[in-house]
Coordinates of C-alpha atoms and ligand atoms in Angstrom, one line a residue:
M1 CA 25.0 27.6 21.9
T2 CA 22.2 29.4 19.9
Q3 CA 19.6 26.7 19.4
K4 CA 16.9 27.2 16.8
N5 CA 16.1 23.7 17.7
R6 CA 16.3 22.2 14.3
G7 CA 16.4 18.9 16.1
S8 CA 13.1 19.1 18.0
N9 CA 10.9 17.7 15.2
R10 CA 13.1 14.8 14.3
E11 CA 14.1 11.4 15.7
I12 CA 17.8 11.2 16.6
G13 CA 19.4 7.9 17.1
I14 CA 22.9 7.5 18.7
V15 CA 24.8 4.3 18.3
G16 CA 27.2 3.8 21.2
G17 CA 26.5 4.6 24.9
S18 CA 30.0 5.6 26.1
V19 CA 31.5 9.0 26.8
A20 CA 31.0 10.7 23.5
G21 CA 27.6 9.2 22.7
L22 CA 26.0 9.8 26.2
F23 CA 27.2 13.4 26.3
T24 CA 25.8 14.0 22.9
A25 CA 22.5 12.4 24.0
H26 CA 22.5 14.6 27.1
L27 CA 23.1 17.8 25.1
L28 CA 20.5 17.0 22.4
A29 CA 17.8 15.9 24.8
R30 CA 18.4 18.9 27.0
A31 CA 17.8 21.1 23.9
G32 CA 14.4 19.4 23.4
S33 CA 15.3 16.7 20.8
R34 CA 13.9 13.2 20.9
V35 CA 16.9 11.0 21.4
S36 CA 17.5 7.2 21.7
V37 CA 20.8 5.7 22.5
F38 CA 21.5 2.2 21.2
E39 CA 24.3 0.5 23.1
G40 CA 25.6 -3.0 22.3
A41 CA 26.6 -3.9 25.9
E42 CA 23.9 -5.2 28.2
D43 CA 24.9 -3.1 31.1
F44 CA 27.4 -0.4 32.3
N45 CA 29.6 -2.9 34.2
L46 CA 32.6 -2.3 31.9
K47 CA 36.1 -3.4 32.2
P48 CA 38.0 -0.9 34.4
R49 CA 40.0 1.7 32.5
T50 CA 42.0 4.4 34.3
L51 CA 42.2 7.7 32.4
I52 CA 43.9 11.0 32.9
V53 CA 42.3 14.2 31.8
T54 CA 43.0 17.9 32.1
S55 CA 40.9 20.3 34.1
R56 CA 39.2 21.1 30.8
M57 CA 36.9 18.2 31.4
H58 CA 35.2 20.0 34.3
E59 CA 34.7 23.2 32.2
I60 CA 32.9 21.1 29.6
L61 CA 30.9 18.8 31.9
G62 CA 30.1 21.2 34.7
G63 CA 29.1 19.0 37.6
I64 CA 28.9 15.8 35.7
G65 CA 31.7 13.3 36.3
K66 CA 32.8 14.5 39.8
N67 CA 32.2 11.0 41.3
A68 CA 34.5 9.5 38.6
I69 CA 37.6 11.3 39.9
V70 CA 39.8 8.8 41.8
N71 CA 42.9 11.0 42.1
E72 CA 44.5 14.3 41.3
I73 CA 47.8 14.9 39.6
R74 CA 49.8 18.0 40.5
R75 CA 53.2 17.3 39.0
F76 CA 54.7 15.7 35.9
E77 CA 58.2 14.2 35.9
L78 CA 59.7 13.7 32.5
F79 CA 62.6 11.4 32.0
T80 CA 64.9 10.7 29.1
D81 CA 68.4 9.2 29.0
G82 CA 69.3 10.1 32.6
R83 CA 67.9 13.6 32.4
A84 CA 64.7 14.7 34.3
A85 CA 62.4 17.7 34.2
R86 CA 59.7 18.5 36.7
I87 CA 56.6 20.4 35.9
A88 CA 54.2 21.4 38.6
L89 CA 50.6 21.9 37.3
R90 CA 48.7 25.0 38.2
Q91 CA 45.4 23.3 37.6
P92 CA 45.6 19.6 38.6
D93 CA 44.9 16.9 36.1
C94 CA 42.2 14.3 37.2
V95 CA 42.5 10.6 37.1
I96 CA 39.2 9.1 36.4
E97 CA 37.6 5.7 36.3
R98 CA 35.8 5.3 33.0
T99 CA 32.9 3.2 34.2
R100 CA 31.9 5.7 36.8
L101 CA 32.1 8.6 34.3
I102 CA 29.9 6.6 31.9
R103 CA 27.3 5.9 34.6
E104 CA 27.1 9.6 35.5
L105 CA 26.8 10.6 31.9
A106 CA 24.0 8.0 31.4
R107 CA 22.1 9.4 34.4
S108 CA 22.4 12.9 33.0
A109 CA 21.3 11.9 29.6
Q110 CA 18.2 10.1 31.0
Q111 CA 17.4 13.0 33.3
S112 CA 17.5 15.3 30.2
G113 CA 15.0 13.0 28.5
A114 CA 17.1 10.6 26.4
Q115 CA 16.1 7.0 26.1
I116 CA 18.9 4.5 26.6
L117 CA 18.5 1.1 25.1
L118 CA 21.1 -1.4 26.3
G119 CA 21.8 -4.7 24.6
R120 CA 21.1 -3.3 21.1
R121 CA 23.9 -3.8 18.6
F122 CA 23.7 -1.8 15.4
V123 CA 24.1 -4.1 12.5
S124 CA 23.1 -2.2 9.3
M125 CA 20.9 0.5 7.9
D126 CA 18.4 0.8 5.1
Q127 CA 17.7 4.1 3.5
R128 CA 14.0 4.9 3.1
K129 CA 12.5 8.1 1.9
G130 CA 12.4 10.5 4.9
A131 CA 14.0 8.1 7.4
L132 CA 16.9 5.8 8.1
A133 CA 15.8 2.3 9.2
L134 CA 18.4 1.0 11.7
Q135 CA 18.8 -2.8 11.9
L136 CA 19.6 -3.8 15.5
Q137 CA 20.3 -7.1 17.2
R138 CA 19.1 -7.6 20.8
S139 CA 21.9 -9.2 22.8
G140 CA 19.7 -11.4 25.1
D141 CA 17.9 -13.5 22.4
A142 CA 19.6 -12.3 19.2
A143 CA 16.2 -11.0 18.0
A144 CA 16.2 -8.4 15.2
E145 CA 14.7 -5.0 15.9
E146 CA 14.2 -2.0 13.6
A147 CA 14.3 1.7 14.6
H148 CA 13.5 4.7 12.4
V149 CA 15.5 7.9 12.8
N150 CA 16.0 11.1 10.8
T151 CA 19.5 11.8 12.2
L152 CA 22.0 9.1 13.2
V153 CA 25.0 9.7 15.3
G154 CA 27.8 7.1 15.2
A155 CA 29.5 7.2 18.7
D156 CA 30.5 3.5 18.4
G157 CA 34.3 3.9 18.9
A158 CA 37.4 3.4 16.9
V159 CA 36.1 0.7 14.6
S160 CA 32.8 2.3 14.0
R161 CA 30.2 0.2 12.2
V162 CA 28.1 3.3 11.6
A163 CA 31.0 5.0 9.8
R164 CA 31.5 1.9 7.6
V165 CA 27.9 1.4 6.7
A166 CA 27.5 5.2 6.0
G167 CA 30.5 5.1 3.7
W168 CA 33.4 6.7 5.6
P169 CA 36.8 5.1 5.0
A170 CA 38.3 3.0 7.8
Q171 CA 40.6 4.9 10.1
M172 CA 44.0 3.9 11.3
T173 CA 44.2 2.6 14.9
V174 CA 47.1 1.8 17.2
P175 CA 47.2 -0.4 20.3
L176 CA 47.3 1.1 23.8
V177 CA 48.3 -1.2 26.7
Q178 CA 48.3 -0.4 30.4
A179 CA 49.2 -2.5 33.4
I180 CA 48.0 -1.9 36.9
V181 CA 51.0 -1.9 39.3
R182 CA 51.8 -1.1 42.9
L183 CA 53.4 2.3 43.1
P184 CA 57.2 2.2 43.5
H185 CA 58.3 2.8 47.1
G186 CA 58.3 6.6 47.9
M187 CA 56.5 7.7 44.7
P188 CA 54.2 10.6 45.5
P189 CA 50.6 9.7 44.4
D190 CA 50.1 13.2 43.0
T191 CA 52.9 12.8 40.4
T192 CA 52.7 11.3 36.9
R193 CA 56.0 10.0 35.4
V194 CA 56.7 10.0 31.7
W195 CA 59.6 8.3 30.0
F196 CA 60.7 9.1 26.4
I197 CA 62.6 6.0 25.1
P198 CA 62.4 6.2 21.3
D199 CA 64.1 2.8 20.8
D200 CA 60.9 1.3 22.3
T201 CA 58.2 3.6 21.1
P202 CA 57.8 6.9 19.2
Y203 CA 55.3 7.9 21.8
F204 CA 56.2 7.4 25.5
Y205 CA 55.6 5.4 28.7
W206 CA 53.6 6.7 31.6
L207 CA 53.0 5.9 35.2
I208 CA 49.8 7.4 36.5
P209 CA 48.8 6.8 40.2
D210 CA 45.1 6.2 40.7
S211 CA 45.4 5.8 44.5
P212 CA 48.1 6.2 47.1
T213 CA 49.2 2.7 46.5
R214 CA 48.5 1.8 42.9
G215 CA 48.8 3.2 39.4
V216 CA 48.8 2.3 35.7
V217 CA 51.9 2.0 33.5
G218 CA 51.1 2.3 29.8
L219 CA 52.5 2.4 26.4
I220 CA 51.2 3.3 22.9
G221 CA 52.6 1.0 20.2
E222 CA 52.2 0.3 16.6
E223 CA 51.6 -3.5 16.7
G224 CA 49.5 -5.3 19.3
P225 CA 51.5 -8.3 20.6
E226 CA 54.8 -6.4 20.3
T227 CA 53.4 -3.5 22.3
R228 CA 52.5 -5.8 25.2
R229 CA 55.9 -7.5 25.1
T230 CA 57.7 -4.1 25.1
L231 CA 55.6 -3.0 28.1
E232 CA 56.5 -6.3 29.9
R233 CA 60.2 -5.6 29.4
F234 CA 59.8 -2.0 30.6
L235 CA 58.0 -3.2 33.8
E236 CA 60.8 -5.7 34.4
R237 CA 63.5 -3.0 34.1
Q238 CA 61.5 -0.8 36.5
H239 CA 61.0 -3.7 38.9
L240 CA 57.2 -3.4 38.7
D241 CA 54.8 -6.4 38.7
P242 CA 51.7 -6.2 36.5
L243 CA 48.6 -7.0 38.5
E244 CA 46.3 -6.8 35.5
Y245 CA 46.2 -5.4 32.0
Q246 CA 43.9 -2.9 30.2
A247 CA 44.1 -2.6 26.4
A248 CA 42.2 -1.5 23.3
R249 CA 42.9 0.1 20.0
I250 CA 42.5 3.8 19.6
P251 CA 42.3 5.9 16.4
V252 CA 45.2 7.9 15.2
Y253 CA 44.2 11.4 13.9
S254 CA 46.0 11.9 10.6
K255 CA 43.7 14.4 9.0
W256 CA 40.3 16.0 9.7
I257 CA 37.4 14.1 8.2
P258 CA 34.0 15.8 7.7
V259 CA 31.8 14.5 10.5
R260 CA 28.5 14.7 8.6
R261 CA 27.2 12.8 5.6
Q262 CA 23.8 13.4 3.9
L263 CA 22.2 10.1 2.9
I264 CA 18.8 9.7 1.1
G265 CA 17.0 8.8 4.3
G266 CA 18.6 11.3 6.7
E267 CA 21.9 12.7 7.9
V268 CA 24.7 10.8 9.7
Y269 CA 27.3 12.3 12.1
L270 CA 30.3 10.8 13.8
V271 CA 31.6 11.7 17.2
G272 CA 34.4 10.7 19.6
D273 CA 36.7 7.9 18.6
A274 CA 34.4 7.1 15.7
A275 CA 35.3 10.5 14.2
G276 CA 39.0 10.1 15.1
H277 CA 38.8 13.0 17.6
V278 CA 41.9 11.9 19.6
K279 CA 45.0 14.1 20.3
V280 CA 47.7 12.4 18.4
T281 CA 50.4 13.8 20.7
T282 CA 49.2 11.9 23.8
I283 CA 46.4 9.7 22.2
G284 CA 43.9 11.2 24.7
G285 CA 40.4 11.1 23.5
I286 CA 38.1 12.0 26.4
V287 CA 38.2 15.8 26.3
T288 CA 38.4 16.0 22.5
G289 CA 35.5 13.5 22.3
L290 CA 33.4 15.7 24.6
R291 CA 34.3 18.7 22.6
G292 CA 33.3 16.8 19.4
A293 CA 29.9 16.1 21.2
L294 CA 29.4 19.8 21.7
G295 CA 30.3 20.5 18.1
V296 CA 28.1 17.8 16.6
T297 CA 25.2 18.9 18.8
E298 CA 25.7 22.5 17.5
A299 CA 25.8 21.2 13.9
I300 CA 22.6 19.1 14.4
L301 CA 20.6 21.9 16.1
N302 CA 21.8 24.9 14.0
G303 CA 22.8 23.2 10.7
G304 CA 26.3 23.3 9.3
P305 CA 29.6 22.9 11.1
G306 CA 29.8 25.6 13.7
R307 CA 32.7 27.3 15.5
R308 CA 33.1 24.5 18.0
L309 CA 33.9 21.9 15.4
R310 CA 36.2 24.4 13.6
A311 CA 38.1 25.1 16.9
L312 CA 38.4 21.3 17.5
R313 CA 39.8 20.8 14.0
R314 CA 42.4 23.6 14.5
E315 CA 43.5 22.0 17.8
L316 CA 43.7 18.4 16.5
D317 CA 45.7 19.7 13.5
L318 CA 48.1 21.4 15.9
H319 CA 48.6 18.2 17.8
L320 CA 49.3 16.5 14.5
L321 CA 51.9 19.1 13.7
I322 CA 53.6 18.5 17.0
R323 CA 53.4 14.7 16.5
R324 CA 54.9 15.1 13.0
T325 CA 57.8 17.1 14.5
I326 CA 58.6 14.7 17.4
H327 CA 57.6 11.3 16.0
S328 CA 61.1 10.4 14.7
F329 CA 63.1 12.0 17.6
N330 CA 66.0 9.9 18.8
Q331 CA 67.3 9.9 22.3
G332 CA 69.7 12.8 21.7
R333 CA 66.9 15.0 20.4
Y334 CA 64.7 14.3 23.5
S335 CA 67.7 15.0 25.7
H336 CA 68.2 18.3 23.9
L337 CA 64.5 19.2 24.2
I338 CA 64.7 18.6 28.0
D339 CA 67.8 20.7 28.2
L340 CA 66.1 23.6 26.4
L341 CA 63.4 23.8 29.0
N342 CA 64.3 26.9 31.0
A343 CA 62.5 28.4 34.0
R344 CA 60.1 30.5 31.9
T345 CA 59.2 27.6 29.5
R346 CA 58.5 25.4 32.5
T347 CA 56.2 28.1 33.9
D348 CA 54.4 28.1 30.5
L349 CA 53.9 24.3 30.7
E350 CA 52.8 24.6 34.3
A351 CA 50.1 27.2 33.4
H352 CA 48.6 25.6 30.3
T353 CA 47.1 22.2 29.8
R354 CA 47.6 19.8 27.0
D355 CA 44.1 20.8 25.7
E356 CA 45.3 24.3 24.8
P357 CA 48.4 23.7 22.6
G358 CA 48.0 26.9 20.6
G359 CA 48.3 29.1 23.6
V360 CA 51.3 27.2 25.0
L361 CA 53.3 26.8 21.8
W362 CA 53.7 30.4 21.0
R363 CA 54.6 31.3 24.6
L364 CA 57.3 28.5 24.6
C365 CA 58.8 29.8 21.4
L366 CA 58.7 33.4 22.8
H367 CA 60.4 32.4 26.0
Q368 CA 62.9 30.0 24.4
P369 CA 63.4 31.0 20.7
R370 CA 65.9 28.0 20.3
L371 CA 62.9 25.8 20.8
L372 CA 61.4 27.2 17.6
L373 CA 64.6 26.7 15.6
F374 CA 64.9 23.2 17.1
G375 CA 61.3 22.4 16.2
I376 CA 61.6 23.7 12.6
R377 CA 64.8 21.7 12.1
A378 CA 63.3 18.6 13.6
F379 CA 60.2 19.0 11.4
L380 CA 62.2 19.4 8.2
T381 CA 64.7 16.7 8.9
G382 CA 62.7 14.2 11.0
G383 CA 61.0 12.2 8.3
G384 CA 57.6 13.2 9.7
F385 CA 54.8 11.0 10.9
S386 CA 52.8 8.6 8.9
A387 CA 50.2 6.9 11.0
R388 CA 51.4 3.3 11.3
G389 CA 48.9 0.9 12.7
C390 CA 46.0 -1.1 11.3
A391 CA 43.1 0.3 9.2
G392 CA 39.8 -0.8 10.7
A393 CA 41.5 -3.3 13.1
Ligands
FAD1 C1 43.7 1.5 27.9 C2 43.2 2.9 27.4 C3 43.6 4.0 28.2 C4 43.2 5.3 27.8 N1 43.6 6.3 28.5 C5 43.2 7.6 28.2 C6 43.5 8.7 29.0 O1 44.3 8.6 30.0 N2 43.0 9.9 28.6 C7 42.2 10.1 27.5 O2 41.8 11.2 27.3 N3 41.9 9.0 26.7 C8 42.4 7.8 27.0 N4 42.1 6.7 26.2 C9 41.2 7.0 25.1 C10 39.7 7.1 25.5 O3 39.4 6.0 26.4 C11 38.8 7.1 24.3 O4 39.2 8.1 23.4 C12 37.4 7.3 24.7 O5 36.9 6.3 25.6 C13 36.5 7.2 23.4 O6 35.1 7.3 23.8 P1 34.0 7.1 22.8 O7 32.7 7.3 23.5 O8 34.2 7.8 21.5 O9 34.1 5.5 22.3 P2 34.2 4.2 23.2 O10 34.5 4.5 24.6 O11 35.0 3.3 22.4 O12 32.7 3.7 23.1 C14 32.1 3.1 22.0 C15 30.7 2.5 22.5 O13 30.0 2.0 21.4 C16 29.5 0.7 21.6 N5 29.4 0.1 20.4 C17 30.4 -0.3 19.5 N6 29.9 -0.9 18.4 C18 28.5 -0.9 18.6 C19 27.4 -1.3 17.8 N7 27.6 -1.9 16.6 N8 26.2 -1.2 18.2 C20 25.9 -0.6 19.5 N9 26.9 -0.1 20.3 C21 28.2 -0.3 19.8 C22 30.6 0.1 22.6 O14 30.0 -0.9 23.3 C23 30.9 1.3 23.4 O15 30.1 1.5 24.5 C24 42.5 5.4 26.6 C25 42.1 4.3 25.8 C26 42.5 3.0 26.2 C27 42.1 1.9 25.4

């Protein structure tokens, strides 16, 4: 990144000390900016959350996050209506534990010179000439604090208060529920299973092993309590007992929103879930959130949206196109899709990750032209995808 270091003579405040916020803090501090992170939680002892990411995470983070890896996935098994397809990954996916990743990112941000203030909840903001005055609440004694910044980055998740206060519209969110289970007898711990059952969900179920004996079974739904009940019924059918649940709402990317706003007192950016940077095919937000951090850093340091944000936008739009095409698939269409996977298209899927849909899509169509026709027909007749969920919930 060419850094004229436009950020070095200004105070940068980041609200939210999770994956996107801490990586942004690390990048900006490393480039010489003065950065403070305001995190509402009092410590990094977060609820466990098992995540799967592509090898792209390593390319972005370099050495950071290595200790967060708890398992590697070398194979995907896709199921629909009695059919199955197996895809061996050339580059293994990583299963990571979110808390460990956040702790490593926090250490890197601090080593780069960022200040992390825990137990500071962002409440509101006053615009003064030449600065934004952040109103914070300390968690221990509920005392009010004020911090002055020239640039504010909202990395405070799907229901971002920074976004609301700075005037962005609320984004749609959907519930994601996962249950920790013992792995079924004989299931290899390096294999992730995916089931397409459109009567239950327009997305899919997954079973991701996070150790040789345990894994998470999950589901993305459209309404909270119903999503949990649907997952419970699925677990029963699969003879799996939930040991504990993990759940939260995640944003649904339905169009690109500009990540920067100029206010009287300074500029405001959004990053990660706060900006809706989530792949709407799989609802994965880690890699795209990290890429958003790179893009926002580039924009802060150099001014204006750079090539990284433009590339991220193209990719999120492509995921949206795929989601629009498959969102109203019925069982028959999923079965047909699995049938269309020939040896060469499987090789394409094996060689490319979910984080490079552009590269893989055109190869798939080249190696199985019926996929293109099938996709176009499905897109034209499928009724499309309108993000159902809750705004700002
Ligand atoms: C159960 C579950 C499983 C998932 N699995 C995957 C997966 O397998 N792969 C994948 O890529 N993605 C997955 N995701 C999505 C992924 O976890 C998110 O996209 C990612 O964590 C978003 O990171 P973030 O830093 O943008 O926001 P968050 O992780 O939501 O962090 C926001 C931070 O801001 C803080 N905060 C909020 N409000 C304030 C405030 N007012 N003041 C101060 N601080 C505040 C919060 O305490 C939090 O630390 C999953 C999500 C869930 C819920």
